[in-house]
XYZ file of C-alpha atoms in Angstrom:
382
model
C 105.314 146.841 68.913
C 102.939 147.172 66.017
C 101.889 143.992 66.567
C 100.592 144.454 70.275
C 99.385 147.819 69.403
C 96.923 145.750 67.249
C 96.339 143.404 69.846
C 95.012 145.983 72.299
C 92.847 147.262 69.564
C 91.179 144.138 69.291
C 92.818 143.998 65.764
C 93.571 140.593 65.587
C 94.217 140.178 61.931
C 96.064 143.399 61.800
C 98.427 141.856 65.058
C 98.767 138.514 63.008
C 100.058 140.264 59.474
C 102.317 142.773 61.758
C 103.755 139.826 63.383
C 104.514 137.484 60.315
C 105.798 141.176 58.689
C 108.529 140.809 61.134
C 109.298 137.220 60.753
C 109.438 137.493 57.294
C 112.128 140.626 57.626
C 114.257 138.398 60.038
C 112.943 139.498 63.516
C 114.300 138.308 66.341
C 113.858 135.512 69.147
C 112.109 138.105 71.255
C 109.425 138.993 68.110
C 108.825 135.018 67.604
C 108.454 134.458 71.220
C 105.449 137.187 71.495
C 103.771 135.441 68.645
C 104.261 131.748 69.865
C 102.967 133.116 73.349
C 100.084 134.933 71.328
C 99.191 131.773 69.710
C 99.610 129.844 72.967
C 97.109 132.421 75.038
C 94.375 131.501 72.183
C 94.926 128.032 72.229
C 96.448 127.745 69.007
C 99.071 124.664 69.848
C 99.888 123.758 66.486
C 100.409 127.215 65.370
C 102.534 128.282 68.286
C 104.475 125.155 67.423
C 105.447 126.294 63.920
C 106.436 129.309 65.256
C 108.594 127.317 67.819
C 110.337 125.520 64.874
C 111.006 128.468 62.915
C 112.866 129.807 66.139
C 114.788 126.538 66.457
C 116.032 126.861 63.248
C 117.029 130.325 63.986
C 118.467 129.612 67.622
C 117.987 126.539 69.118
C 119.648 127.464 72.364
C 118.390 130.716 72.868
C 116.838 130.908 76.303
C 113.404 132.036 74.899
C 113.486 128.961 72.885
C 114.265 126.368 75.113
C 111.687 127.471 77.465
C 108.937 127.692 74.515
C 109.346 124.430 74.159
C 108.547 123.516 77.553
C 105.419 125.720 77.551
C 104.343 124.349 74.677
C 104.444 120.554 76.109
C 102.686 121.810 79.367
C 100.330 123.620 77.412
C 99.618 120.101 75.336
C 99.547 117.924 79.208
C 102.663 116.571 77.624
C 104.397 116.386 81.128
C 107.061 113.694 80.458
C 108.188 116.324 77.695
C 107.770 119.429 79.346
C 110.283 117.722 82.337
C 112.742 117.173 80.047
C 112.525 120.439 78.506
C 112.913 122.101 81.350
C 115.351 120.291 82.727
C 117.541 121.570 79.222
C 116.926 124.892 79.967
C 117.766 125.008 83.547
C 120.961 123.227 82.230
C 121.972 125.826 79.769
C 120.641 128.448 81.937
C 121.275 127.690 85.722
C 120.551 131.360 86.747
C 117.517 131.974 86.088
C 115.035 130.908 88.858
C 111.953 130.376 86.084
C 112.361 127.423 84.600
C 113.859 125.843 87.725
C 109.880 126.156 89.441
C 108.356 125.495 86.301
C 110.470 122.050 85.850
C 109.200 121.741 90.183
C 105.615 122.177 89.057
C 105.871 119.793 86.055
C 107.084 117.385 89.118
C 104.441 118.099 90.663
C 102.108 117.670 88.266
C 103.422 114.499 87.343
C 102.526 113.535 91.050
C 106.112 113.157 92.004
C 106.295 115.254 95.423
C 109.782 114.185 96.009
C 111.105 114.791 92.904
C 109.201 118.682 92.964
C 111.177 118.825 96.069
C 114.392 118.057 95.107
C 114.323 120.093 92.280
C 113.132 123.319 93.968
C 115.716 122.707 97.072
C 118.304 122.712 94.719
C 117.019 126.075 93.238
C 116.542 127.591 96.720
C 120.586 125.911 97.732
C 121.587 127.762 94.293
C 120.307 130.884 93.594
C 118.627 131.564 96.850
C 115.016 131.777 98.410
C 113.415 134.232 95.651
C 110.157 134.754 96.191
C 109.095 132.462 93.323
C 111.000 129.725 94.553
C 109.930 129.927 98.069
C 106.218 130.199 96.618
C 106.573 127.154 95.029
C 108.651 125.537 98.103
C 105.633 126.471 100.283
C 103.157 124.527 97.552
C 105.333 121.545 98.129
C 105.436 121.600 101.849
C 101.474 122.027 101.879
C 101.335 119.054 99.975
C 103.487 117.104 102.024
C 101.968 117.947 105.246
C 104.901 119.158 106.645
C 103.008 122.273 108.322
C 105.232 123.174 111.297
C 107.893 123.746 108.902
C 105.249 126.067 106.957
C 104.410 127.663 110.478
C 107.926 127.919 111.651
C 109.210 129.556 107.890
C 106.075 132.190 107.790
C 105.347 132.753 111.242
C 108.136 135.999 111.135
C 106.357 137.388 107.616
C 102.815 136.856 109.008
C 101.684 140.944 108.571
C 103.497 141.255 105.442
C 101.596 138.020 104.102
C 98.764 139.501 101.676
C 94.816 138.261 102.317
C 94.084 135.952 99.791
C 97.710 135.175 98.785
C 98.692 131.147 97.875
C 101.328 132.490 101.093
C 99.125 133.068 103.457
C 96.600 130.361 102.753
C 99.042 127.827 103.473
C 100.198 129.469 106.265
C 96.371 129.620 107.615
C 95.843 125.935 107.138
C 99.353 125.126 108.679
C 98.029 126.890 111.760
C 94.874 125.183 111.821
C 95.953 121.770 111.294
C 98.723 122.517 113.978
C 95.446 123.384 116.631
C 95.635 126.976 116.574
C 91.817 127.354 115.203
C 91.432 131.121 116.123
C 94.258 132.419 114.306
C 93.555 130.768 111.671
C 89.451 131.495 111.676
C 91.154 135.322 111.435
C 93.705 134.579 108.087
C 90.604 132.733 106.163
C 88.603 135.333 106.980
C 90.646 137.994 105.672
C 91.076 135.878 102.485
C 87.066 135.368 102.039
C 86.441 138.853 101.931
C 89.626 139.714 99.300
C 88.514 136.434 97.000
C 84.862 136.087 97.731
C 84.678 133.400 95.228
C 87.832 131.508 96.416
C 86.256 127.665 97.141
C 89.190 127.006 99.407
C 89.690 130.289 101.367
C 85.669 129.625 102.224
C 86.273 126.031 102.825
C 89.054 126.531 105.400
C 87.227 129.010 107.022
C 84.299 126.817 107.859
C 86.423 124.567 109.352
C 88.067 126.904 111.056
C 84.451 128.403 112.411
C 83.667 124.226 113.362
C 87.180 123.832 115.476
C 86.211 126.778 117.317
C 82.656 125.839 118.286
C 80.737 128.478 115.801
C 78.907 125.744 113.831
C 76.041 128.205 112.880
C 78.784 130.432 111.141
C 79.866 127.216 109.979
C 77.201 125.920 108.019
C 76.295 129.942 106.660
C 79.884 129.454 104.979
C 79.945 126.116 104.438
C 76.337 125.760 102.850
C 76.726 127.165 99.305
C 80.256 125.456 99.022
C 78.832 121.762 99.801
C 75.642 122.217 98.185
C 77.585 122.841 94.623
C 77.385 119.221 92.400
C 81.101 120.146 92.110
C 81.710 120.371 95.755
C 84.674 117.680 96.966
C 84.597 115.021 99.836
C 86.568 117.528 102.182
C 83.757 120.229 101.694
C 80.725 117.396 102.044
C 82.101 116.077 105.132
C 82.732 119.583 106.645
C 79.444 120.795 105.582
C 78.023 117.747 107.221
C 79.783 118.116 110.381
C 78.205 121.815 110.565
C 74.674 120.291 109.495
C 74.531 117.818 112.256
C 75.422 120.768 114.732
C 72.868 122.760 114.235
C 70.081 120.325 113.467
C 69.776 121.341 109.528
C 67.792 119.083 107.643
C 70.459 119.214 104.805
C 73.048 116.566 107.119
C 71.261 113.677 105.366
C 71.147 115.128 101.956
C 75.120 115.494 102.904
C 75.779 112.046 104.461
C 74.206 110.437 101.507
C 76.579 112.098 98.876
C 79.667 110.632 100.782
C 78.792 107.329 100.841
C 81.597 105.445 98.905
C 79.859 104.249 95.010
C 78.353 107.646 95.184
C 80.675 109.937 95.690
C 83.492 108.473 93.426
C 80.722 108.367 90.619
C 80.383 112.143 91.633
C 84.020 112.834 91.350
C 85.011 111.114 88.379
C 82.317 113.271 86.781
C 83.823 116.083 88.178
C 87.166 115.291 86.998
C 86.028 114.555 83.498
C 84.120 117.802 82.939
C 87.549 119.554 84.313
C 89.433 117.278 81.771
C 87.538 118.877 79.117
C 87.679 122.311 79.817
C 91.481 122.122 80.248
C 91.550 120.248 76.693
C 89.058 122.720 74.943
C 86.512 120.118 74.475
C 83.538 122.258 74.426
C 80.543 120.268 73.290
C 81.722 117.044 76.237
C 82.206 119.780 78.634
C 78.178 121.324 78.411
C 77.066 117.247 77.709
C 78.348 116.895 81.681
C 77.556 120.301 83.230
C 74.326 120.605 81.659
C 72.678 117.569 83.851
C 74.544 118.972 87.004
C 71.781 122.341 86.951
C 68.973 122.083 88.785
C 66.693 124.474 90.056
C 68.362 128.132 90.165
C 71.567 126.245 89.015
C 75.346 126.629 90.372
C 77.383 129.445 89.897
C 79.995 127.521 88.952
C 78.844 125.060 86.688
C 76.877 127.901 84.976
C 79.592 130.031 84.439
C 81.783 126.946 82.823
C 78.562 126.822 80.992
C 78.632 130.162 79.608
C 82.503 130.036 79.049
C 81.687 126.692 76.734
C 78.904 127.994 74.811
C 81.430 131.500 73.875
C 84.135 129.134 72.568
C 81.007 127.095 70.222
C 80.098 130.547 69.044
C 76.535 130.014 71.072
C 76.641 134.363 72.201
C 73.427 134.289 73.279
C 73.060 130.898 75.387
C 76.615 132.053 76.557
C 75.100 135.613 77.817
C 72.426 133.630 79.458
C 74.334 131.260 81.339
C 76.868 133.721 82.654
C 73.712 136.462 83.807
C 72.279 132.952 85.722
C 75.860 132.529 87.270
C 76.264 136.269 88.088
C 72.787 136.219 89.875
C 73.909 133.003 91.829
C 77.311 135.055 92.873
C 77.036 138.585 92.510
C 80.364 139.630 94.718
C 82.201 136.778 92.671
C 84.872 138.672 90.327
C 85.296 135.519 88.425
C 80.971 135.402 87.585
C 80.851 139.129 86.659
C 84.383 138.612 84.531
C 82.580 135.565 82.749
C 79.427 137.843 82.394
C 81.734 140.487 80.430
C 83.455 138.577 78.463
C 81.218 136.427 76.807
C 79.493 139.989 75.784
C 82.986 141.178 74.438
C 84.123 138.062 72.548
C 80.095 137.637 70.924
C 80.545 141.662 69.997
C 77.426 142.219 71.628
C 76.144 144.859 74.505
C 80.118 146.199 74.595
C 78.555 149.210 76.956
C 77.847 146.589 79.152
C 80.666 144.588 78.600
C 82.801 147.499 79.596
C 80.510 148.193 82.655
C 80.768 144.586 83.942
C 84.572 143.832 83.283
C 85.543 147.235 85.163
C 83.878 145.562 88.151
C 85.359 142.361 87.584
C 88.949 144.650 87.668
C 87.785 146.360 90.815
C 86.885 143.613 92.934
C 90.322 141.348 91.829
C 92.890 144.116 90.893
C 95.693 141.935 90.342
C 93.640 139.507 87.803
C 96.112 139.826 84.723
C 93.075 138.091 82.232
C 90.548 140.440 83.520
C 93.176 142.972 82.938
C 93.465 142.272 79.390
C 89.836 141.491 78.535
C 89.373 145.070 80.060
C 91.788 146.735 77.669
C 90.603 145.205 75.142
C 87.101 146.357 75.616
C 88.034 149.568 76.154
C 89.829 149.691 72.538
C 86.621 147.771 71.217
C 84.458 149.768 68.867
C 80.538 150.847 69.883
């Protein structure tokens, strides 16, 4: 308790003695656990992982252990390991439905569909559909295409489906790729306006506005998506479709970027700069999105700009980057987070800091990191 306390002060050091205070006095699994997961949340993988040891030599086969482990190889894009982690605890632990969708995901992530599926039917067959499992049952299905059986499952739970929610998302694109356009056009919509900054809410929509014959509204939405260097084939060829509709002058711009050596050149630098911003690679992840700005620059880019240049210790190019960002996508809670939190974490302009993280809370209330960055401000000093 001391040691949170500490943490929501922003009293890191403070949090880090508390917590080895209780090791050292023979604390429990649950005390290691909070300061492996503490670790983990700062990126710390070899430090969480001598914590993990200590609490394997305390109780391997405590629950909080085994699964620890698995985090920890997930964390690390160890997925071979993290399946076989998981796959212990769900042994030891059969009723708990965690681990069983984390060992699905890991699956998944792996790129083995079938074996995601398995895994999570077996969790649905034994402990029933919880709403974690049939989240995660719902990813699968998307993935597979199998969209009546999305339709058919959701179709009863359609009002109680929240805008926005990874539910009702697939449920909008299982009605639109089953023909019915309209209803769909109405579910994306709903989910623009509650995640403004949601690339595939606004995506989905646009189609959704092309398969009804709206291509104007089409190409309004679709425009800012496609025009991103980060934008995929799916949002280029939509995009285009729109273009050519209403005579924009952009439809060349767009056919151009999907012709075949172009593109994939375009997405394997995609992928790479994503590759090192999972990884923490900091200095390769501004050498690719620096030569992606042009112009007014991308809100995206910029703000994985400014989020790059905060983790090199680079405040002030860091503010700068996440203002440009912000001005590029001022309704986007994920820009005007960014645009807080590099203040907070530099120790600079915490007024403002606090200002622009309590309308990052605002406009995406159930953001748990915004949540936290906004405590922590709060407890922040000047």
């Amino acid at each position: 308790m001391r040691a949170e306390a500490n943490l929501a002060l922003d009293q890191r050091e403070a949090a880090i003695a508390a917590f080895e205070a209780g090791m050292e006095q023979g604390g429990g699994i649950r005390l290691a656990e909070a300061y492996a997961r503490f670790r983990l949340q700062e990126g710390q993988f070899d430090a969480a992982e001598g914590i993990y040891r200590r609490m394997v030599a305390r109780d391997a086969g405590a629950y909080e252990t085994l699964v620890l482990a698995g985090d920890l190889a997930a964390a690390r894009g160890q997925t071979e390991a993290a399946i076989a982690a998981f796959r212990k605890v769900v042994e030891a632990y059969p009723d708990r439905p965690a681990p069983r969708v984390a060992l699905a995901n890991q699956y998944d992530i792996k790129g083995d569909v079938d074996a995601a599926t398995k895994a999570i039917e077996t969790a649905r067959k034994d402990l029933g559909a919880t709403p974690e499992i049939e989240a995660m049952r719902i990813q699968l299905l998307s993935e597979k295409g199998e969209w009546e059986t999305i339709r058919t499952t959701l179709q009863a739970r359609e009002a109680q489906l929240e805008p926005g929610s990874p539910l009702s998302l697939s449920y909008g694109e299982a009605l639109l790729r089953l023909g019915h356009a309209e209803q769909a056009r109405v579910i994306f919509q709903r989910a623009s306006l509650a995640l403004p900054g949601n690339p595939y809410s606004r995506l989905m929509l646009g189609i959704a506005q092309i398969e009804t014959d709206n291509p104007g509204d089409a190409w309004e939405t679709l425009r800012p998506l496609a025009m991103s260097p980060l934008a995929g084939p799916q949002a280029i060829n939509a995009a285009r479709q729109a273009a050519d509709a209403v005579g924009a002058p952009e439809a060349a711009a767009l056919a151009a970027r999907l012709e075949p050596a172009r593109l994939k050149a375009a997405q394997a630098r995609i992928e790479d700069g994503a590759r090192a911003m999972a990884r923490q690679e900091w200095a390769k992840a501004v050498a690719i999105y620096q030569p992606m700005l042009s112009g007014a620059g991308d809100a995206e880019v910029l703000r994985r700009l400014a989020l790059a240049h905060m983790h090199m210790g680079e405040v002030e190019s860091a503010v700068g980057y996440a203002d440009r960002a912000m001005a590029q996508a001022p309704d986007n809670p994920d820009c005007i987070y960014v645009a807080g939190l590099v203040r907070l974490e530099g120790g600079m302009q915490l007024e403002k800091a606090r200002q622009l993280l309590r309308m990052a809370a605002k406009a995406d209330p159930g953001n748990a990191a915004i949540s936290r960055s906004l405590a922590k401000a709060m407890a922040a000093e000047g």
